[in-house]
């Protein structure tokens, strides 16, 4: 596959996802480097940088300078303008700020990465044992969850954090498929008030009528299950150059796994959870009984 054809496909589906564009450009640069048998040290020398900088570029962890990309392409033997220009254009687009840039003062760097990945994902499978997934939260429920971690935040900051979460939900209206397995404790634990919880459960019933959203409840009576270690999400992308990514959020950081062995293991766990949990229709009946009880 030529650089031009790859870049054309990338830009066609994720023009507003600079995080993913950086990862994809880094993947292309790594492929070109390894095909030429050039070490990271030699590549770094060509752009007056360390081998560690090349590693970060290839992983999409830092922004790209046009001059660096141009010098690396020359080193890798990519001299045809028809192959160079799409990659240089991709570098420019990958440096553009994402829509969440205006919330930058609220977002730690590790979570900005997740929002970028979420914005380009074709599908997300998630297991939650504490809260309703962020993409399915009502504004009132989201505010109650946010207040737990930001109890000293001003009213303006809380409103902005809620607005950010609601904006993220727009992905569900633009093709994202979400499949969530939720522990029973999540819908029985009262956050905010009983009224807020009834509204949240009613919202779950409403959104599960959509074809791209599947929710399953993991009842208490199923006992122990495969995800005893805690919540996690698996993000899958429409471009084959991008591997699946497993995301696990912690209190002050997050873990991202993209090695095939890790992703395969978590996908197996997710498949087992989906078998153990209530089927979607039974989940709807469960939620209906809960809200009417």
PDB file of C-alpha atoms in Angstrom:
ATOM      1  CA  UNK A   1       0.000   0.000   0.000  1.00  0.00           C
ATOM      2  CA  UNK A   2       1.459   3.353  -0.985  1.00  0.00           C
ATOM      3  CA  UNK A   3       1.788   6.251   1.415  1.00  0.00           C
ATOM      4  CA  UNK A   4      -0.639   8.223  -0.704  1.00  0.00           C
ATOM      5  CA  UNK A   5      -3.410   5.637  -0.678  1.00  0.00           C
ATOM      6  CA  UNK A   6      -2.999   5.042   3.054  1.00  0.00           C
ATOM      7  CA  UNK A   7      -3.139   8.733   3.864  1.00  0.00           C
ATOM      8  CA  UNK A   8      -6.190   9.250   1.708  1.00  0.00           C
ATOM      9  CA  UNK A   9      -8.101   6.601   3.632  1.00  0.00           C
ATOM     10  CA  UNK A  10      -6.991   8.009   6.969  1.00  0.00           C
ATOM     11  CA  UNK A  11      -8.138  11.524   6.269  1.00  0.00           C
ATOM     12  CA  UNK A  12     -11.446  10.310   4.920  1.00  0.00           C
ATOM     13  CA  UNK A  13     -12.663   9.034   8.277  1.00  0.00           C
ATOM     14  CA  UNK A  14     -10.953  10.970  11.052  1.00  0.00           C
ATOM     15  CA  UNK A  15     -10.245  14.561  10.020  1.00  0.00           C
ATOM     16  CA  UNK A  16     -10.914  15.819  13.531  1.00  0.00           C
ATOM     17  CA  UNK A  17      -8.865  13.288  15.481  1.00  0.00           C
ATOM     18  CA  UNK A  18      -5.286  14.569  15.732  1.00  0.00           C
ATOM     19  CA  UNK A  19      -4.348  11.957  18.342  1.00  0.00           C
ATOM     20  CA  UNK A  20      -5.123   9.146  15.943  1.00  0.00           C
ATOM     21  CA  UNK A  21      -3.568  10.941  12.981  1.00  0.00           C
ATOM     22  CA  UNK A  22      -0.310  11.220  14.929  1.00  0.00           C
ATOM     23  CA  UNK A  23      -0.410   7.496  15.694  1.00  0.00           C
ATOM     24  CA  UNK A  24      -1.082   6.637  12.073  1.00  0.00           C
ATOM     25  CA  UNK A  25       1.662   8.917  10.748  1.00  0.00           C
ATOM     26  CA  UNK A  26       4.051   7.447  13.314  1.00  0.00           C
ATOM     27  CA  UNK A  27       3.109   3.965  12.128  1.00  0.00           C
ATOM     28  CA  UNK A  28       3.930   4.908   8.538  1.00  0.00           C
ATOM     29  CA  UNK A  29       7.275   6.429   9.512  1.00  0.00           C
ATOM     30  CA  UNK A  30       8.184   3.342  11.545  1.00  0.00           C
ATOM     31  CA  UNK A  31       7.317   1.096   8.599  1.00  0.00           C
ATOM     32  CA  UNK A  32       9.454   3.167   6.224  1.00  0.00           C
ATOM     33  CA  UNK A  33      12.378   3.179   8.660  1.00  0.00           C
ATOM     34  CA  UNK A  34      12.346  -0.550   9.303  1.00  0.00           C
ATOM     35  CA  UNK A  35      11.985  -1.357   5.598  1.00  0.00           C
ATOM     36  CA  UNK A  36      15.242   0.531   5.020  1.00  0.00           C
ATOM     37  CA  UNK A  37      16.945  -1.130   7.998  1.00  0.00           C
ATOM     38  CA  UNK A  38      17.691   2.228   9.625  1.00  0.00           C
ATOM     39  CA  UNK A  39      18.126   2.348  13.413  1.00  0.00           C
ATOM     40  CA  UNK A  40      16.293   4.809  15.653  1.00  0.00           C
ATOM     41  CA  UNK A  41      19.679   6.280  16.578  1.00  0.00           C
ATOM     42  CA  UNK A  42      20.526   7.059  12.930  1.00  0.00           C
ATOM     43  CA  UNK A  43      17.027   8.406  12.290  1.00  0.00           C
ATOM     44  CA  UNK A  44      17.335  10.636  15.351  1.00  0.00           C
ATOM     45  CA  UNK A  45      20.724  11.934  14.199  1.00  0.00           C
ATOM     46  CA  UNK A  46      19.199  13.017  10.889  1.00  0.00           C
ATOM     47  CA  UNK A  47      16.752  15.344  12.641  1.00  0.00           C
ATOM     48  CA  UNK A  48      19.090  16.390  15.456  1.00  0.00           C
ATOM     49  CA  UNK A  49      17.200  14.348  18.048  1.00  0.00           C
ATOM     50  CA  UNK A  50      17.646  11.283  20.229  1.00  0.00           C
ATOM     51  CA  UNK A  51      16.477   7.750  19.498  1.00  0.00           C
ATOM     52  CA  UNK A  52      13.928   8.281  22.278  1.00  0.00           C
ATOM     53  CA  UNK A  53      12.413  11.167  20.307  1.00  0.00           C
ATOM     54  CA  UNK A  54      12.060   8.888  17.264  1.00  0.00           C
ATOM     55  CA  UNK A  55      10.336   6.317  19.451  1.00  0.00           C
ATOM     56  CA  UNK A  56       7.857   8.925  20.723  1.00  0.00           C
ATOM     57  CA  UNK A  57       7.207  10.145  17.181  1.00  0.00           C
ATOM     58  CA  UNK A  58       6.561   6.630  15.934  1.00  0.00           C
ATOM     59  CA  UNK A  59       4.151   5.986  18.794  1.00  0.00           C
ATOM     60  CA  UNK A  60       2.287   9.223  18.076  1.00  0.00           C
ATOM     61  CA  UNK A  61       3.004  10.594  21.547  1.00  0.00           C
ATOM     62  CA  UNK A  62       4.303  13.984  20.422  1.00  0.00           C
ATOM     63  CA  UNK A  63       3.546  16.476  17.690  1.00  0.00           C
ATOM     64  CA  UNK A  64       5.455  16.509  14.398  1.00  0.00           C
ATOM     65  CA  UNK A  65       7.534  19.277  12.865  1.00  0.00           C
ATOM     66  CA  UNK A  66       7.146  19.525   9.101  1.00  0.00           C
ATOM     67  CA  UNK A  67      10.919  19.827   8.699  1.00  0.00           C
ATOM     68  CA  UNK A  68      11.528  16.655  10.732  1.00  0.00           C
ATOM     69  CA  UNK A  69       9.024  14.642   8.728  1.00  0.00           C
ATOM     70  CA  UNK A  70      10.516  15.929   5.464  1.00  0.00           C
ATOM     71  CA  UNK A  71      14.058  15.018   6.594  1.00  0.00           C
ATOM     72  CA  UNK A  72      12.983  11.557   7.720  1.00  0.00           C
ATOM     73  CA  UNK A  73      11.192  10.883   4.436  1.00  0.00           C
ATOM     74  CA  UNK A  74      14.353  11.843   2.540  1.00  0.00           C
ATOM     75  CA  UNK A  75      16.431   9.544   4.768  1.00  0.00           C
ATOM     76  CA  UNK A  76      13.960   6.712   4.120  1.00  0.00           C
ATOM     77  CA  UNK A  77      14.172   7.202   0.366  1.00  0.00           C
ATOM     78  CA  UNK A  78      10.710   8.693  -0.120  1.00  0.00           C
ATOM     79  CA  UNK A  79      11.550  11.304  -2.738  1.00  0.00           C
ATOM     80  CA  UNK A  80       8.551  11.107  -5.070  1.00  0.00           C
ATOM     81  CA  UNK A  81       6.391  14.212  -4.444  1.00  0.00           C
ATOM     82  CA  UNK A  82       3.245  12.135  -4.919  1.00  0.00           C
ATOM     83  CA  UNK A  83       4.268  10.012  -1.927  1.00  0.00           C
ATOM     84  CA  UNK A  84       5.802  12.783   0.191  1.00  0.00           C
ATOM     85  CA  UNK A  85       3.058  15.393   0.015  1.00  0.00           C
ATOM     86  CA  UNK A  86       0.237  13.294   1.525  1.00  0.00           C
ATOM     87  CA  UNK A  87       2.424  12.391   4.501  1.00  0.00           C
ATOM     88  CA  UNK A  88       3.528  16.000   4.976  1.00  0.00           C
ATOM     89  CA  UNK A  89      -0.114  17.090   4.802  1.00  0.00           C
ATOM     90  CA  UNK A  90      -0.972  14.421   7.353  1.00  0.00           C
ATOM     91  CA  UNK A  91       1.734  15.787   9.662  1.00  0.00           C
ATOM     92  CA  UNK A  92       0.205  19.253   9.419  1.00  0.00           C
ATOM     93  CA  UNK A  93      -3.280  17.982  10.168  1.00  0.00           C
ATOM     94  CA  UNK A  94      -2.056  15.806  13.041  1.00  0.00           C
ATOM     95  CA  UNK A  95      -0.765  18.936  14.786  1.00  0.00           C
ATOM     96  CA  UNK A  96      -4.152  20.667  14.688  1.00  0.00           C
ATOM     97  CA  UNK A  97      -5.838  20.968  18.094  1.00  0.00           C
ATOM     98  CA  UNK A  98      -8.814  18.699  18.702  1.00  0.00           C
ATOM     99  CA  UNK A  99     -12.293  19.995  19.510  1.00  0.00           C
ATOM    100  CA  UNK A 100     -11.517  19.390  23.191  1.00  0.00           C
ATOM    101  CA  UNK A 101      -8.678  21.939  23.093  1.00  0.00           C
ATOM    102  CA  UNK A 102     -10.893  24.569  24.754  1.00  0.00           C
ATOM    103  CA  UNK A 103     -11.191  22.241  27.743  1.00  0.00           C
ATOM    104  CA  UNK A 104      -7.432  21.786  27.967  1.00  0.00           C
ATOM    105  CA  UNK A 105      -7.241  23.403  31.399  1.00  0.00           C
ATOM    106  CA  UNK A 106      -9.532  20.664  32.748  1.00  0.00           C
ATOM    107  CA  UNK A 107      -7.959  17.657  31.078  1.00  0.00           C
ATOM    108  CA  UNK A 108      -4.842  15.781  32.175  1.00  0.00           C
ATOM    109  CA  UNK A 109      -2.665  14.733  29.234  1.00  0.00           C
ATOM    110  CA  UNK A 110      -3.412  11.042  29.765  1.00  0.00           C
ATOM    111  CA  UNK A 111      -7.138  11.645  29.304  1.00  0.00           C
ATOM    112  CA  UNK A 112      -6.703  13.884  26.261  1.00  0.00           C
ATOM    113  CA  UNK A 113      -5.219  10.829  24.555  1.00  0.00           C
ATOM    114  CA  UNK A 114      -8.350   8.832  25.358  1.00  0.00           C
ATOM    115  CA  UNK A 115     -10.697  11.506  23.998  1.00  0.00           C
ATOM    116  CA  UNK A 116      -8.705  11.533  20.767  1.00  0.00           C
ATOM    117  CA  UNK A 117      -8.951   7.745  20.476  1.00  0.00           C
ATOM    118  CA  UNK A 118     -12.637   7.760  21.370  1.00  0.00           C
ATOM    119  CA  UNK A 119     -13.241  10.355  18.672  1.00  0.00           C
ATOM    120  CA  UNK A 120     -11.844   8.084  15.962  1.00  0.00           C
ATOM    121  CA  UNK A 121     -13.055   4.691  17.203  1.00  0.00           C
ATOM    122  CA  UNK A 122     -15.568   2.715  15.196  1.00  0.00           C
ATOM    123  CA  UNK A 123     -16.580   0.622  18.187  1.00  0.00           C
ATOM    124  CA  UNK A 124     -16.097   0.521  21.949  1.00  0.00           C
ATOM    125  CA  UNK A 125     -16.758  -2.426  24.237  1.00  0.00           C
ATOM    126  CA  UNK A 126     -16.666  -1.582  27.922  1.00  0.00           C
ATOM    127  CA  UNK A 127     -17.172  -3.181  31.316  1.00  0.00           C
ATOM    128  CA  UNK A 128     -18.089  -0.870  34.219  1.00  0.00           C
ATOM    129  CA  UNK A 129     -18.418  -1.788  37.878  1.00  0.00           C
ATOM    130  CA  UNK A 130     -18.609   1.710  39.425  1.00  0.00           C
ATOM    131  CA  UNK A 131     -20.495   4.135  37.192  1.00  0.00           C
ATOM    132  CA  UNK A 132     -22.687   4.243  34.119  1.00  0.00           C
ATOM    133  CA  UNK A 133     -20.323   4.675  31.131  1.00  0.00           C
ATOM    134  CA  UNK A 134     -19.655   8.339  30.423  1.00  0.00           C
ATOM    135  CA  UNK A 135     -21.152   8.133  26.941  1.00  0.00           C
ATOM    136  CA  UNK A 136     -24.477   7.022  28.454  1.00  0.00           C
ATOM    137  CA  UNK A 137     -24.728   9.412  31.408  1.00  0.00           C
ATOM    138  CA  UNK A 138     -27.420  12.049  31.830  1.00  0.00           C
ATOM    139  CA  UNK A 139     -26.228  15.576  32.687  1.00  0.00           C
ATOM    140  CA  UNK A 140     -27.443  15.293  36.290  1.00  0.00           C
ATOM    141  CA  UNK A 141     -25.823  11.887  36.814  1.00  0.00           C
ATOM    142  CA  UNK A 142     -22.601  13.089  35.160  1.00  0.00           C
ATOM    143  CA  UNK A 143     -22.505  16.069  37.502  1.00  0.00           C
ATOM    144  CA  UNK A 144     -22.919  13.781  40.532  1.00  0.00           C
ATOM    145  CA  UNK A 145     -20.049  11.584  39.335  1.00  0.00           C
ATOM    146  CA  UNK A 146     -17.805  14.568  38.576  1.00  0.00           C
ATOM    147  CA  UNK A 147     -18.448  16.103  41.983  1.00  0.00           C
ATOM    148  CA  UNK A 148     -17.034  12.988  43.646  1.00  0.00           C
ATOM    149  CA  UNK A 149     -13.587  13.695  42.174  1.00  0.00           C
ATOM    150  CA  UNK A 150     -13.796  17.503  42.080  1.00  0.00           C
ATOM    151  CA  UNK A 151     -15.587  18.461  45.265  1.00  0.00           C
ATOM    152  CA  UNK A 152     -13.759  21.801  45.477  1.00  0.00           C
ATOM    153  CA  UNK A 153     -14.491  22.811  41.886  1.00  0.00           C
ATOM    154  CA  UNK A 154     -16.420  26.002  41.188  1.00  0.00           C
ATOM    155  CA  UNK A 155     -19.892  25.870  39.666  1.00  0.00           C
ATOM    156  CA  UNK A 156     -18.476  27.131  36.374  1.00  0.00           C
ATOM    157  CA  UNK A 157     -15.861  24.378  36.301  1.00  0.00           C
ATOM    158  CA  UNK A 158     -18.459  21.714  37.083  1.00  0.00           C
ATOM    159  CA  UNK A 159     -20.680  22.958  34.261  1.00  0.00           C
ATOM    160  CA  UNK A 160     -17.768  22.880  31.825  1.00  0.00           C
ATOM    161  CA  UNK A 161     -16.857  19.344  32.860  1.00  0.00           C
ATOM    162  CA  UNK A 162     -20.443  18.232  32.325  1.00  0.00           C
ATOM    163  CA  UNK A 163     -20.523  20.017  28.958  1.00  0.00           C
ATOM    164  CA  UNK A 164     -17.356  18.198  27.906  1.00  0.00           C
ATOM    165  CA  UNK A 165     -18.918  14.842  28.750  1.00  0.00           C
ATOM    166  CA  UNK A 166     -22.133  15.678  26.889  1.00  0.00           C
ATOM    167  CA  UNK A 167     -20.142  16.802  23.842  1.00  0.00           C
ATOM    168  CA  UNK A 168     -18.337  13.458  23.790  1.00  0.00           C
ATOM    169  CA  UNK A 169     -21.716  11.738  23.532  1.00  0.00           C
ATOM    170  CA  UNK A 170     -22.113  13.214  20.075  1.00  0.00           C
ATOM    171  CA  UNK A 171     -19.990  10.307  18.816  1.00  0.00           C
ATOM    172  CA  UNK A 172     -22.986   8.030  19.354  1.00  0.00           C
ATOM    173  CA  UNK A 173     -24.867  10.046  16.744  1.00  0.00           C
ATOM    174  CA  UNK A 174     -22.082   9.789  14.186  1.00  0.00           C
ATOM    175  CA  UNK A 175     -21.549   6.072  13.778  1.00  0.00           C
ATOM    176  CA  UNK A 176     -19.858   4.886  16.974  1.00  0.00           C
ATOM    177  CA  UNK A 177     -21.013   1.466  18.188  1.00  0.00           C
ATOM    178  CA  UNK A 178     -21.070   1.036  21.972  1.00  0.00           C
ATOM    179  CA  UNK A 179     -21.495  -2.308  23.758  1.00  0.00           C
ATOM    180  CA  UNK A 180     -21.479  -1.973  27.546  1.00  0.00           C
ATOM    181  CA  UNK A 181     -21.629  -4.603  30.270  1.00  0.00           C
ATOM    182  CA  UNK A 182     -22.573  -2.919  33.544  1.00  0.00           C
ATOM    183  CA  UNK A 183     -22.429  -4.449  36.996  1.00  0.00           C
ATOM    184  CA  UNK A 184     -25.755  -4.482  38.849  1.00  0.00           C
ATOM    185  CA  UNK A 185     -24.195  -2.371  41.605  1.00  0.00           C
ATOM    186  CA  UNK A 186     -23.885   0.525  39.160  1.00  0.00           C
ATOM    187  CA  UNK A 187     -27.644   0.898  38.685  1.00  0.00           C
ATOM    188  CA  UNK A 188     -28.470   0.200  42.342  1.00  0.00           C
ATOM    189  CA  UNK A 189     -25.965   2.658  43.818  1.00  0.00           C
ATOM    190  CA  UNK A 190     -27.657   6.021  44.325  1.00  0.00           C
ATOM    191  CA  UNK A 191     -25.656   8.972  43.029  1.00  0.00           C
ATOM    192  CA  UNK A 192     -27.007  12.464  43.555  1.00  0.00           C
ATOM    193  CA  UNK A 193     -30.550  11.476  44.496  1.00  0.00           C
ATOM    194  CA  UNK A 194     -33.176   8.785  43.807  1.00  0.00           C
ATOM    195  CA  UNK A 195     -34.702  11.107  41.206  1.00  0.00           C
ATOM    196  CA  UNK A 196     -31.377  11.408  39.388  1.00  0.00           C
ATOM    197  CA  UNK A 197     -31.026   7.627  39.382  1.00  0.00           C
ATOM    198  CA  UNK A 198     -34.541   7.097  38.006  1.00  0.00           C
ATOM    199  CA  UNK A 199     -33.785   9.583  35.245  1.00  0.00           C
ATOM    200  CA  UNK A 200     -30.501   7.806  34.487  1.00  0.00           C
ATOM    201  CA  UNK A 201     -32.116   4.364  34.316  1.00  0.00           C
ATOM    202  CA  UNK A 202     -34.881   5.751  32.091  1.00  0.00           C
ATOM    203  CA  UNK A 203     -32.158   7.159  29.848  1.00  0.00           C
ATOM    204  CA  UNK A 204     -30.506   3.744  29.602  1.00  0.00           C
ATOM    205  CA  UNK A 205     -33.839   2.279  28.504  1.00  0.00           C
ATOM    206  CA  UNK A 206     -34.174   5.013  25.902  1.00  0.00           C
ATOM    207  CA  UNK A 207     -30.704   4.714  24.381  1.00  0.00           C
ATOM    208  CA  UNK A 208     -30.733   0.915  24.242  1.00  0.00           C
ATOM    209  CA  UNK A 209     -33.498   1.234  21.674  1.00  0.00           C
ATOM    210  CA  UNK A 210     -30.826   2.577  19.305  1.00  0.00           C
ATOM    211  CA  UNK A 211     -29.238   0.017  16.987  1.00  0.00           C
ATOM    212  CA  UNK A 212     -25.672   1.105  17.759  1.00  0.00           C
ATOM    213  CA  UNK A 213     -25.986   0.816  21.560  1.00  0.00           C
ATOM    214  CA  UNK A 214     -26.093  -2.458  23.495  1.00  0.00           C
ATOM    215  CA  UNK A 215     -26.283  -2.651  27.282  1.00  0.00           C
ATOM    216  CA  UNK A 216     -26.116  -5.779  29.424  1.00  0.00           C
ATOM    217  CA  UNK A 217     -26.468  -5.956  33.194  1.00  0.00           C
ATOM    218  CA  UNK A 218     -24.223  -8.326  35.143  1.00  0.00           C
ATOM    219  CA  UNK A 219     -26.502  -9.446  38.015  1.00  0.00           C
ATOM    220  CA  UNK A 220     -25.286 -10.128  41.525  1.00  0.00           C
ATOM    221  CA  UNK A 221     -26.530 -13.715  41.319  1.00  0.00           C
ATOM    222  CA  UNK A 222     -23.939 -14.566  38.662  1.00  0.00           C
ATOM    223  CA  UNK A 223     -21.302 -14.540  41.411  1.00  0.00           C
ATOM    224  CA  UNK A 224     -17.657 -14.067  40.404  1.00  0.00           C
ATOM    225  CA  UNK A 225     -16.833 -13.330  36.793  1.00  0.00           C
ATOM    226  CA  UNK A 226     -13.941 -12.817  34.391  1.00  0.00           C
ATOM    227  CA  UNK A 227     -13.474  -9.074  35.016  1.00  0.00           C
ATOM    228  CA  UNK A 228     -12.918  -9.222  38.751  1.00  0.00           C
ATOM    229  CA  UNK A 229      -9.932  -6.892  38.285  1.00  0.00           C
ATOM    230  CA  UNK A 230     -12.057  -3.844  37.485  1.00  0.00           C
ATOM    231  CA  UNK A 231     -13.444  -1.687  34.690  1.00  0.00           C
ATOM    232  CA  UNK A 232     -11.866  -1.511  31.240  1.00  0.00           C
ATOM    233  CA  UNK A 233     -12.680  -0.541  27.659  1.00  0.00           C
ATOM    234  CA  UNK A 234     -11.567  -1.867  24.281  1.00  0.00           C
ATOM    235  CA  UNK A 235     -11.491   0.588  21.380  1.00  0.00           C
ATOM    236  CA  UNK A 236     -11.478  -0.623  17.789  1.00  0.00           C
ATOM    237  CA  UNK A 237     -10.777   1.558  14.760  1.00  0.00           C
ATOM    238  CA  UNK A 238     -11.864   1.320  11.117  1.00  0.00           C
ATOM    239  CA  UNK A 239      -8.306   1.560   9.790  1.00  0.00           C
ATOM    240  CA  UNK A 240      -6.362  -1.677   9.840  1.00  0.00           C
ATOM    241  CA  UNK A 241      -3.074   0.100  10.569  1.00  0.00           C
ATOM    242  CA  UNK A 242      -4.374   0.876  14.054  1.00  0.00           C
ATOM    243  CA  UNK A 243      -4.448  -1.955  16.595  1.00  0.00           C
ATOM    244  CA  UNK A 244      -7.184  -2.301  19.175  1.00  0.00           C
ATOM    245  CA  UNK A 245      -6.463  -0.340  22.351  1.00  0.00           C
ATOM    246  CA  UNK A 246      -7.368  -1.457  25.865  1.00  0.00           C
ATOM    247  CA  UNK A 247      -7.968   1.463  28.221  1.00  0.00           C
ATOM    248  CA  UNK A 248      -8.013   1.243  32.015  1.00  0.00           C
ATOM    249  CA  UNK A 249      -8.513   4.430  33.994  1.00  0.00           C
ATOM    250  CA  UNK A 250      -6.998   4.955  37.430  1.00  0.00           C
ATOM    251  CA  UNK A 251      -7.349   7.794  39.916  1.00  0.00           C
ATOM    252  CA  UNK A 252      -4.561   9.969  38.532  1.00  0.00           C
ATOM    253  CA  UNK A 253      -3.466   8.175  35.365  1.00  0.00           C
ATOM    254  CA  UNK A 254      -4.502   5.581  32.820  1.00  0.00           C
ATOM    255  CA  UNK A 255      -3.085   2.463  31.234  1.00  0.00           C
ATOM    256  CA  UNK A 256      -3.165   1.938  27.469  1.00  0.00           C
ATOM    257  CA  UNK A 257      -2.435  -1.504  26.027  1.00  0.00           C
ATOM    258  CA  UNK A 258      -2.090  -2.105  22.290  1.00  0.00           C
ATOM    259  CA  UNK A 259      -0.038  -5.297  22.055  1.00  0.00           C
ATOM    260  CA  UNK A 260      -1.949  -8.037  20.276  1.00  0.00           C
ATOM    261  CA  UNK A 261      -1.550 -10.534  23.128  1.00  0.00           C
ATOM    262  CA  UNK A 262      -2.959  -8.084  25.683  1.00  0.00           C
ATOM    263  CA  UNK A 263      -5.850  -7.005  23.461  1.00  0.00           C
ATOM    264  CA  UNK A 264      -6.732 -10.608  22.633  1.00  0.00           C
ATOM    265  CA  UNK A 265      -6.800 -11.488  26.339  1.00  0.00           C
ATOM    266  CA  UNK A 266      -9.100  -8.607  27.216  1.00  0.00           C
ATOM    267  CA  UNK A 267     -11.342  -9.356  24.250  1.00  0.00           C
ATOM    268  CA  UNK A 268     -11.699 -12.941  25.489  1.00  0.00           C
ATOM    269  CA  UNK A 269     -12.634 -11.612  28.936  1.00  0.00           C
ATOM    270  CA  UNK A 270     -15.181  -9.255  27.377  1.00  0.00           C
ATOM    271  CA  UNK A 271     -16.698 -12.086  25.362  1.00  0.00           C
ATOM    272  CA  UNK A 272     -17.076 -14.174  28.527  1.00  0.00           C
ATOM    273  CA  UNK A 273     -18.681 -11.236  30.335  1.00  0.00           C
ATOM    274  CA  UNK A 274     -21.189 -10.828  27.523  1.00  0.00           C
ATOM    275  CA  UNK A 275     -22.135 -14.492  27.823  1.00  0.00           C
ATOM    276  CA  UNK A 276     -22.435 -14.358  31.626  1.00  0.00           C
ATOM    277  CA  UNK A 277     -24.455 -11.127  31.731  1.00  0.00           C
ATOM    278  CA  UNK A 278     -28.165 -10.748  31.080  1.00  0.00           C
ATOM    279  CA  UNK A 279     -29.022 -10.625  27.379  1.00  0.00           C
ATOM    280  CA  UNK A 280     -30.024  -7.175  26.068  1.00  0.00           C
ATOM    281  CA  UNK A 281     -33.772  -7.902  26.117  1.00  0.00           C
ATOM    282  CA  UNK A 282     -33.543  -9.327  29.645  1.00  0.00           C
ATOM    283  CA  UNK A 283     -31.523  -6.268  30.644  1.00  0.00           C
ATOM    284  CA  UNK A 284     -34.317  -3.986  29.474  1.00  0.00           C
ATOM    285  CA  UNK A 285     -36.809  -5.954  31.552  1.00  0.00           C
ATOM    286  CA  UNK A 286     -34.433  -5.724  34.536  1.00  0.00           C
ATOM    287  CA  UNK A 287     -34.186  -1.939  34.185  1.00  0.00           C
ATOM    288  CA  UNK A 288     -37.935  -1.600  33.759  1.00  0.00           C
ATOM    289  CA  UNK A 289     -38.531  -3.498  37.008  1.00  0.00           C
ATOM    290  CA  UNK A 290     -35.895  -1.393  38.761  1.00  0.00           C
ATOM    291  CA  UNK A 291     -37.392   1.922  37.705  1.00  0.00           C
ATOM    292  CA  UNK A 292     -40.933   0.882  38.600  1.00  0.00           C
ATOM    293  CA  UNK A 293     -40.004  -0.642  41.960  1.00  0.00           C
TER     294      UNK A 293
END
